[in-house]
mmCIF file of C-alpha atoms in Angstrom:
data_model
loop_
_atom_site.group_PDB
_atom_site.id
_atom_site.type_symbol
_atom_site.label_atom_id
_atom_site.label_comp_id
_atom_site.label_asym_id
_atom_site.label_seq_id
_atom_site.Cartn_x
_atom_site.Cartn_y
_atom_site.Cartn_z
ATOM 1 C CA MET K 1 -27.916 39.465 28.250
ATOM 2 C CA THR K 2 -25.129 42.288 28.972
ATOM 3 C CA THR K 3 -24.271 39.572 32.067
ATOM 4 C CA GLU K 4 -23.169 37.234 29.295
ATOM 5 C CA LEU K 5 -21.817 39.786 27.122
ATOM 6 C CA LYS K 6 -19.605 40.599 29.423
ATOM 7 C CA SER K 7 -18.597 37.811 30.606
ATOM 8 C CA HIS K 8 -18.192 36.809 27.172
ATOM 9 C CA GLY K 9 -15.170 39.299 27.177
ATOM 10 C CA THR K 10 -13.677 38.466 29.340
ATOM 11 C CA ALA K 11 -13.374 34.916 28.659
ATOM 12 C CA GLU K 12 -11.467 36.075 25.522
ATOM 13 C CA SER K 13 -9.026 38.943 27.204
ATOM 14 C CA GLU K 14 -8.374 34.971 29.401
ATOM 15 C CA ILE K 15 -7.222 33.907 26.381
ATOM 16 C CA ASN K 16 -3.260 34.818 25.079
ATOM 17 C CA ARG K 17 -2.926 34.774 21.740
ATOM 18 C CA LEU K 18 0.837 34.977 21.685
ATOM 19 C CA GLU K 19 0.365 31.240 23.386
ATOM 20 C CA ILE K 20 -1.963 30.009 20.522
ATOM 21 C CA ASP K 21 0.928 31.481 18.139
ATOM 22 C CA HIS K 22 3.487 28.916 19.134
ATOM 23 C CA ILE K 23 0.816 26.480 19.680
ATOM 24 C CA VAL K 24 0.114 27.660 15.208
ATOM 25 C CA SER K 25 4.000 27.090 15.721
ATOM 26 C CA GLN K 26 4.740 24.064 17.104
ATOM 27 C CA LEU K 27 2.350 22.111 15.449
ATOM 28 C CA ARG K 28 3.363 23.605 12.000
ATOM 29 C CA THR K 29 7.031 22.203 12.820
ATOM 30 C CA LEU K 30 5.431 18.922 13.234
ATOM 31 C CA ARG K 31 3.525 18.935 10.130
ATOM 32 C CA VAL K 32 6.095 19.408 8.672
ATOM 33 C CA ALA K 33 8.492 17.145 10.292
ATOM 34 C CA SER K 34 5.567 13.574 9.537
ATOM 35 C CA LEU K 35 5.613 14.994 5.112
ATOM 36 C CA GLU K 36 9.238 14.565 5.441
ATOM 37 C CA HIS K 37 8.772 11.643 6.382
ATOM 38 C CA ARG K 38 6.156 10.358 4.111
ATOM 39 C CA GLN K 39 8.161 12.003 1.491
ATOM 40 C CA ARG K 40 5.364 14.531 0.835
ATOM 41 C CA LEU K 41 6.228 17.799 1.598
ATOM 42 C CA ASN K 42 5.904 19.728 -1.611
ATOM 43 C CA LYS K 43 2.563 17.404 -2.720
ATOM 44 C CA PRO K 44 0.766 16.292 -0.502
ATOM 45 C CA PRO K 45 -2.861 15.209 -1.547
ATOM 46 C CA LYS K 46 -6.112 15.703 -0.626
ATOM 47 C CA LEU K 47 -7.882 12.466 0.744
ATOM 48 C CA PRO K 48 -10.816 11.396 -0.633
ATOM 49 C CA SER K 49 -13.336 12.612 2.652
ATOM 50 C CA ARG K 50 -14.846 10.963 5.300
ATOM 51 C CA LYS K 51 -18.180 13.294 5.281
ATOM 52 C CA THR K 52 -18.217 13.096 1.843
ATOM 53 C CA LEU K 53 -18.258 8.957 1.350
ATOM 54 C CA ALA K 54 -21.213 9.493 4.344
ATOM 55 C CA THR K 55 -23.551 10.914 1.716
ATOM 56 C CA ILE K 56 -22.368 9.207 -1.105
ATOM 57 C CA ILE K 57 -23.228 6.142 0.482
ATOM 58 C CA GLU K 58 -27.010 7.207 1.893
ATOM 59 C CA ARG K 59 -27.608 8.348 -1.991
ATOM 60 C CA LEU K 60 -26.662 5.693 -2.882
ATOM 61 C CA SER K 61 -28.686 4.084 -0.258
ATOM 62 C CA ALA K 62 -31.726 5.021 -0.647
ATOM 63 C CA ALA K 63 -30.940 4.882 -4.802
ATOM 64 C CA LEU K 64 -31.479 1.638 -4.025
ATOM 65 C CA PHE K 65 -34.736 1.461 -2.168
ATOM 66 C CA PRO K 66 -36.689 4.576 -3.135
ATOM 67 C CA ASN K 67 -39.568 3.852 -1.542
ATOM 68 C CA ARG K 68 -38.158 3.317 2.266
ATOM 69 C CA LEU K 69 -35.005 5.440 1.891
ATOM 70 C CA GLY K 70 -35.472 7.998 -0.616
ATOM 71 C CA ALA K 71 -36.997 11.498 0.106
ATOM 72 C CA PRO K 72 -39.957 11.182 1.222
ATOM 73 C CA GLY K 73 -43.251 12.342 -1.131
ATOM 74 C CA VAL K 74 -41.705 11.424 -4.371
ATOM 75 C CA SER K 75 -44.273 9.625 -6.361
ATOM 76 C CA ASP K 76 -44.721 6.129 -8.340
ATOM 77 C CA GLU K 77 -44.288 8.096 -12.060
ATOM 78 C CA GLY K 78 -41.417 10.369 -9.962
ATOM 79 C CA ILE K 79 -39.346 6.785 -8.591
ATOM 80 C CA ASP K 80 -37.111 6.996 -12.316
ATOM 81 C CA TYR K 81 -36.532 9.892 -11.827
ATOM 82 C CA TYR K 82 -35.746 10.080 -8.417
ATOM 83 C CA VAL K 83 -33.143 7.458 -9.003
ATOM 84 C CA GLY K 84 -31.646 8.647 -11.975
ATOM 85 C CA HIS K 85 -31.565 11.811 -11.007
ATOM 86 C CA THR K 86 -29.539 11.223 -7.826
ATOM 87 C CA LEU K 87 -27.175 7.853 -9.881
ATOM 88 C CA ASP K 88 -25.424 11.069 -11.306
ATOM 89 C CA ILE K 89 -25.094 13.232 -9.162
ATOM 90 C CA THR K 90 -24.039 10.736 -6.523
ATOM 91 C CA LEU K 91 -21.535 8.868 -8.579
ATOM 92 C CA ARG K 92 -20.083 11.925 -10.173
ATOM 93 C CA ASP K 93 -19.186 12.741 -6.358
ATOM 94 C CA LEU K 94 -18.109 9.239 -6.508
ATOM 95 C CA LEU K 95 -15.657 9.716 -9.254
ATOM 96 C CA ASP K 96 -14.367 12.578 -7.247
ATOM 97 C CA GLN K 97 -13.428 10.926 -4.703
ATOM 98 C CA ILE K 98 -12.046 8.001 -6.393
ATOM 99 C CA GLN K 99 -9.440 10.850 -8.034
ATOM 100 C CA HIS K 100 -8.932 11.821 -5.088
ATOM 101 C CA GLU K 101 -8.155 7.697 -3.716
ATOM 102 C CA LEU K 102 -5.778 7.880 -7.381
ATOM 103 C CA PHE K 103 -3.723 10.114 -7.186
ATOM 104 C CA PHE K 104 -2.261 10.167 -2.948
ATOM 105 C CA VAL K 105 -0.811 6.638 -4.365
ATOM 106 C CA SER K 106 0.059 7.886 -7.218
ATOM 107 C CA GLY K 107 2.407 9.690 -5.631
ATOM 108 C CA GLN K 108 2.676 12.028 -8.903
ATOM 109 C CA GLU K 109 2.770 15.872 -7.879
ATOM 110 C CA ILE K 110 0.107 16.958 -10.426
ATOM 111 C CA ALA K 111 -3.010 14.415 -11.388
ATOM 112 C CA ALA K 112 -2.069 13.466 -14.590
ATOM 113 C CA PRO K 113 -5.333 13.371 -16.993
ATOM 114 C CA SER K 114 -4.743 8.908 -16.754
ATOM 115 C CA LEU K 115 -6.155 9.300 -13.896
ATOM 116 C CA ARG K 116 -9.636 10.965 -14.140
ATOM 117 C CA GLU K 117 -10.070 8.241 -16.830
ATOM 118 C CA GLN K 118 -8.853 5.793 -14.831
ATOM 119 C CA ALA K 119 -11.385 6.893 -11.529
ATOM 120 C CA ALA K 120 -13.887 7.421 -14.027
ATOM 121 C CA ALA K 121 -13.591 3.435 -15.296
ATOM 122 C CA ILE K 122 -14.035 2.840 -11.612
ATOM 123 C CA ALA K 123 -16.714 5.351 -10.830
ATOM 124 C CA ASN K 124 -18.375 3.169 -14.481
ATOM 125 C CA THR K 125 -18.313 -0.158 -13.153
ATOM 126 C CA PHE K 126 -19.101 0.038 -9.791
ATOM 127 C CA ALA K 127 -22.315 1.946 -11.320
ATOM 128 C CA LYS K 128 -23.411 -1.373 -13.657
ATOM 129 C CA GLN K 129 -22.707 -3.631 -9.680
ATOM 130 C CA LEU K 130 -25.577 -1.769 -8.550
ATOM 131 C CA PRO K 131 -28.509 -4.204 -9.723
ATOM 132 C CA LYS K 132 -26.377 -6.934 -8.533
ATOM 133 C CA ILE K 133 -25.286 -5.224 -4.921
ATOM 134 C CA ARG K 134 -29.305 -4.166 -4.684
ATOM 135 C CA SER K 135 -30.467 -8.528 -5.409
ATOM 136 C CA LEU K 136 -28.012 -9.308 -2.823
ATOM 137 C CA LEU K 137 -29.172 -6.763 0.083
ATOM 138 C CA GLU K 138 -32.862 -8.296 -0.726
ATOM 139 C CA ASN K 139 -31.985 -11.928 0.217
ATOM 140 C CA ASP K 140 -30.119 -11.015 3.511
ATOM 141 C CA ILE K 141 -32.791 -8.096 4.379
ATOM 142 C CA ARG K 142 -35.160 -11.455 3.654
ATOM 143 C CA ALA K 143 -33.235 -13.873 6.089
ATOM 144 C CA ALA K 144 -32.750 -10.932 9.030
ATOM 145 C CA TYR K 145 -36.805 -10.639 9.160
ATOM 146 C CA GLU K 146 -36.657 -14.318 8.770
ATOM 147 C CA GLY K 147 -34.740 -14.961 11.461
ATOM 148 C CA ASP K 148 -36.023 -12.995 13.776
ATOM 149 C CA PRO K 149 -39.090 -13.206 15.436
ATOM 150 C CA ALA K 150 -39.248 -10.156 16.792
ATOM 151 C CA ALA K 151 -39.209 -8.620 12.971
ATOM 152 C CA HIS K 152 -43.235 -7.159 12.033
ATOM 153 C CA SER K 153 -42.310 -6.702 8.787
ATOM 154 C CA VAL K 154 -38.731 -6.407 5.835
ATOM 155 C CA ASP K 155 -40.017 -2.605 5.980
ATOM 156 C CA ASP K 156 -39.009 -3.145 9.724
ATOM 157 C CA VAL K 157 -35.697 -5.199 8.916
ATOM 158 C CA LEU K 158 -34.461 -2.886 5.785
ATOM 159 C CA VAL K 159 -35.066 1.430 8.617
ATOM 160 C CA CYS K 160 -34.608 -0.229 11.620
ATOM 161 C CA TYR K 161 -31.811 -3.374 12.016
ATOM 162 C CA PRO K 162 -27.965 -2.258 12.200
ATOM 163 C CA GLY K 163 -27.730 -5.609 10.829
ATOM 164 C CA VAL K 164 -28.620 -4.257 7.809
ATOM 165 C CA ILE K 165 -27.261 -1.219 7.288
ATOM 166 C CA ALA K 166 -23.893 -2.626 8.178
ATOM 167 C CA ILE K 167 -24.615 -5.437 5.140
ATOM 168 C CA ILE K 168 -25.887 -1.982 2.825
ATOM 169 C CA HIS K 169 -22.476 -0.435 3.013
ATOM 170 C CA HIS K 170 -20.650 -3.738 2.990
ATOM 171 C CA ARG K 171 -22.129 -4.824 -0.769
ATOM 172 C CA ILE K 172 -20.803 -1.055 -1.614
ATOM 173 C CA ALA K 173 -17.819 -1.219 -0.567
ATOM 174 C CA HIS K 174 -16.650 -4.960 -1.035
ATOM 175 C CA GLU K 175 -17.386 -4.299 -4.421
ATOM 176 C CA LEU K 176 -15.390 -0.606 -4.320
ATOM 177 C CA ASN K 177 -12.259 -2.597 -3.039
ATOM 178 C CA GLN K 178 -12.578 -4.834 -5.591
ATOM 179 C CA LEU K 179 -11.563 -1.833 -8.109
ATOM 180 C CA GLY K 180 -9.413 -1.152 -7.095
ATOM 181 C CA VAL K 181 -9.807 2.160 -4.079
ATOM 182 C CA PRO K 182 -8.998 -0.375 -0.663
ATOM 183 C CA LEU K 183 -8.810 3.160 1.463
ATOM 184 C CA ILE K 184 -12.402 4.064 0.486
ATOM 185 C CA ALA K 185 -13.514 0.969 0.769
ATOM 186 C CA ARG K 186 -11.092 0.308 4.118
ATOM 187 C CA MET K 187 -13.432 4.101 5.448
ATOM 188 C CA ILE K 188 -16.644 3.175 4.207
ATOM 189 C CA SER K 189 -16.404 0.302 5.797
ATOM 190 C CA GLU K 190 -16.151 2.426 8.553
ATOM 191 C CA ILE K 191 -18.208 4.881 8.356
ATOM 192 C CA ALA K 192 -20.572 1.882 9.636
ATOM 193 C CA HIS K 193 -18.202 0.326 11.966
ATOM 194 C CA SER K 194 -19.031 3.978 13.834
ATOM 195 C CA LEU K 195 -22.646 3.721 12.890
ATOM 196 C CA THR K 196 -23.544 -0.416 13.899
ATOM 197 C CA GLY K 197 -21.110 -0.450 16.350
ATOM 198 C CA ILE K 198 -19.934 -4.091 14.047
ATOM 199 C CA GLU K 199 -17.033 -4.416 12.235
ATOM 200 C CA ILE K 200 -16.862 -6.031 8.584
ATOM 201 C CA HIS K 201 -13.613 -5.017 6.518
ATOM 202 C CA PRO K 202 -14.253 -4.365 3.082
ATOM 203 C CA GLY K 203 -11.788 -7.784 2.009
ATOM 204 C CA ALA K 204 -14.079 -10.532 3.641
ATOM 205 C CA GLN K 205 -16.035 -12.277 1.141
ATOM 206 C CA ILE K 206 -19.762 -12.659 2.504
ATOM 207 C CA GLY K 207 -22.835 -14.681 0.149
ATOM 208 C CA ASP K 208 -26.315 -14.211 -0.162
ATOM 209 C CA SER K 209 -29.310 -14.266 2.607
ATOM 210 C CA PHE K 210 -26.159 -12.947 5.018
ATOM 211 C CA PHE K 211 -27.722 -12.148 8.330
ATOM 212 C CA ILE K 212 -26.431 -10.921 11.437
ATOM 213 C CA ASP K 213 -28.559 -10.416 14.785
ATOM 214 C CA HIS K 214 -28.302 -7.389 17.035
ATOM 215 C CA GLY K 215 -25.156 -6.929 15.796
ATOM 216 C CA THR K 216 -22.921 -4.957 18.426
ATOM 217 C CA GLY K 217 -18.837 -6.045 18.885
ATOM 218 C CA VAL K 218 -19.043 -8.246 16.132
ATOM 219 C CA VAL K 219 -15.725 -8.967 14.620
ATOM 220 C CA ILE K 220 -15.034 -9.300 10.434
ATOM 221 C CA GLY K 221 -11.348 -10.277 9.147
ATOM 222 C CA GLU K 222 -10.191 -8.991 5.580
ATOM 223 C CA THR K 223 -9.904 -12.188 4.247
ATOM 224 C CA THR K 224 -12.705 -13.956 5.904
ATOM 225 C CA ILE K 225 -15.009 -16.751 3.166
ATOM 226 C CA ILE K 226 -18.294 -16.897 4.769
ATOM 227 C CA GLY K 227 -21.533 -18.356 2.436
ATOM 228 C CA ARG K 228 -24.474 -18.801 1.530
ATOM 229 C CA ASN K 229 -27.155 -18.008 4.258
ATOM 230 C CA VAL K 230 -24.915 -17.575 6.861
ATOM 231 C CA ARG K 231 -26.232 -16.095 10.775
ATOM 232 C CA LEU K 232 -23.939 -13.750 13.028
ATOM 233 C CA TYR K 233 -24.960 -12.606 16.374
ATOM 234 C CA GLN K 234 -23.752 -9.635 18.413
ATOM 235 C CA ALA K 235 -19.932 -10.104 19.776
ATOM 236 C CA VAL K 236 -18.956 -12.576 17.100
ATOM 237 C CA THR K 237 -15.963 -12.544 15.919
ATOM 238 C CA LEU K 238 -13.938 -13.957 12.610
ATOM 239 C CA GLY K 239 -10.277 -12.745 13.477
ATOM 240 C CA ALA K 240 -6.763 -13.997 13.281
ATOM 241 C CA LYS K 241 -5.189 -16.692 15.464
ATOM 242 C CA ARG K 242 -1.867 -14.993 14.747
ATOM 243 C CA PHE K 243 0.107 -12.218 12.672
ATOM 244 C CA PRO K 244 3.669 -13.868 11.139
ATOM 245 C CA VAL K 245 6.291 -10.845 11.340
ATOM 246 C CA ASP K 246 8.936 -11.051 8.214
ATOM 247 C CA GLU K 247 13.106 -10.954 8.179
ATOM 248 C CA GLN K 248 12.864 -7.073 9.067
ATOM 249 C CA GLY K 249 10.047 -7.805 12.526
ATOM 250 C CA ILE K 250 7.631 -5.732 9.721
ATOM 251 C CA LEU K 251 3.795 -7.744 9.984
ATOM 252 C CA VAL K 252 3.019 -10.060 6.702
ATOM 253 C CA LYS K 253 -0.042 -8.461 5.072
ATOM 254 C CA GLY K 254 -2.598 -10.004 2.800
ATOM 255 C CA ASN K 255 -2.005 -13.593 3.945
ATOM 256 C CA LEU K 256 -4.895 -16.433 4.698
ATOM 257 C CA ARG K 257 -5.209 -15.639 8.215
ATOM 258 C CA HIS K 258 -8.768 -15.591 9.060
ATOM 259 C CA PRO K 259 -11.831 -18.054 8.841
ATOM 260 C CA ILE K 260 -13.672 -20.159 5.779
ATOM 261 C CA VAL K 261 -17.743 -20.322 7.116
ATOM 262 C CA GLU K 262 -19.500 -22.340 4.453
ATOM 263 C CA ASP K 263 -23.868 -22.525 4.324
ATOM 264 C CA ASP K 264 -26.347 -22.569 6.567
ATOM 265 C CA VAL K 265 -23.412 -21.645 10.083
ATOM 266 C CA VAL K 266 -25.423 -20.458 12.539
ATOM 267 C CA ILE K 267 -22.882 -18.669 15.265
ATOM 268 C CA TYR K 268 -24.160 -17.700 18.410
ATOM 269 C CA ALA K 269 -23.419 -14.630 20.860
ATOM 270 C CA GLY K 270 -19.425 -13.531 22.123
ATOM 271 C CA ALA K 271 -17.664 -16.691 20.165
ATOM 272 C CA THR K 272 -14.840 -16.179 18.588
ATOM 273 C CA ILE K 273 -13.481 -17.918 16.116
ATOM 274 C CA LEU K 274 -9.997 -17.687 15.246
ATOM 275 C CA GLY K 275 -7.623 -18.439 12.406
ATOM 276 C CA ARG K 276 -7.683 -20.208 8.546
ATOM 277 C CA ILE K 277 -9.751 -22.465 9.933
ATOM 278 C CA THR K 278 -12.731 -23.696 7.776
ATOM 279 C CA ILE K 279 -16.472 -24.334 10.374
ATOM 280 C CA GLY K 280 -17.934 -26.748 7.972
ATOM 281 C CA ARG K 281 -21.817 -26.242 5.983
ATOM 282 C CA GLY K 282 -24.830 -26.715 8.112
ATOM 283 C CA SER K 283 -22.788 -26.461 12.292
ATOM 284 C CA THR K 284 -23.742 -24.305 15.483
ATOM 285 C CA ILE K 285 -21.592 -22.990 17.092
ATOM 286 C CA GLY K 286 -21.812 -22.012 20.279
ATOM 287 C CA GLY K 287 -22.663 -18.605 22.628
ATOM 288 C CA ASN K 288 -18.646 -17.616 24.136
ATOM 289 C CA VAL K 289 -16.744 -20.235 21.943
ATOM 290 C CA TRP K 290 -13.160 -19.897 21.542
ATOM 291 C CA LEU K 291 -12.894 -22.281 17.953
ATOM 292 C CA THR K 292 -8.956 -22.607 16.846
ATOM 293 C CA HIS K 293 -9.687 -25.868 15.025
ATOM 294 C CA SER K 294 -11.663 -26.991 11.270
ATOM 295 C CA VAL K 295 -15.030 -28.720 11.941
ATOM 296 C CA PRO K 296 -17.120 -31.196 9.479
ATOM 297 C CA PRO K 297 -19.700 -30.238 8.816
ATOM 298 C CA GLY K 298 -22.994 -30.354 10.957
ATOM 299 C CA SER K 299 -21.032 -30.092 13.441
ATOM 300 C CA ASN K 300 -22.477 -28.267 16.647
ATOM 301 C CA VAL K 301 -20.363 -26.909 19.635
ATOM 302 C CA MET K 302 -20.517 -25.655 22.367
ATOM 303 C CA GLN K 303 -18.596 -23.742 25.252
ATOM 304 C CA ALA K 304 -19.022 -27.249 27.398
ATOM 305 C CA GLN K 305 -17.549 -29.576 24.576
ATOM 306 C CA ILE K 306 -14.854 -27.051 24.271
ATOM 307 C CA ARG K 307 -13.892 -26.917 27.811
ATOM 308 C CA THR K 308 -14.626 -31.703 28.122
ATOM 309 C CA GLU K 309 -11.831 -30.981 24.935
ATOM 310 C CA VAL K 310 -9.514 -29.009 27.083
ATOM 311 C CA PHE K 311 -9.835 -31.937 29.247
ATOM 312 C CA ALA K 312 -9.563 -34.593 28.000
ATOM 313 C CA ALA K 313 -6.081 -33.975 26.111
ATOM 314 C CA ALA K 314 -4.839 -32.111 29.332
ATOM 315 C CA THR K 315 -5.486 -36.117 31.557
ATOM 316 C CA GLU K 316 -3.747 -38.149 28.301
ATOM 317 C CA SER K 317 -0.665 -35.796 28.275
#
């Protein structure tokens, strides 16, 4: 113990306090310059907290699935009380985070009472969507169980599968995005991205009975539309083909640039589908396919087929 204390004391004496003070001064200068550039020097509002949002999602998941994701030891008689109590404290925390975003976006120096009222309206409207979210997730979980021969039970899917974790986050984030708090929604989607390796933009529209098998490396862009009963495998990208810019060379945002995937489509591992194209209902897209054109319903697109088409086009030219 004496050796450890002596070693610790020696290390402390080697830290140059004057150097730290200089670094602090440099960081302050950079921070002030950044605030000036963003015109927030006198009013740097607090952003929503990623840590708090992660807790909110954990609690909402517990309220949606109290028997499997809730606190251990809750009796059958006490479940409704547990769900009600969990929602009460969670929605209050969510309201605070929504207010942070609204205040940040408003540019006001002082949070007006109207912002709190607006945040409360968003939180209450979101709360009313929870039964719908639970219903959608029930179908997603069922699709995962029925679509994977390795799944032993529906409960196994709920507590273990990264694709289910990602879609729980997305169903919640998408509703918040629709209600006008896109920053919070995006933070929630990135929490899921960190946990699962699956990136789903909260703007993406996804129908029920959606299943991502394995999941790592999946990317689903902002304006993607996915129908019912769609299955994706790992490393699938539903992305943009190009990024147009305006007269000033700034990226144009909000344009429809991601695929439409109709009902009952299966997309296998490593497929890359780019641009505002349509994958027709009931189609199968094989692994590692690079696809930038629409395909009709019932198509079966394989890598060898794509290579043949490219070769034929080159021969004709």
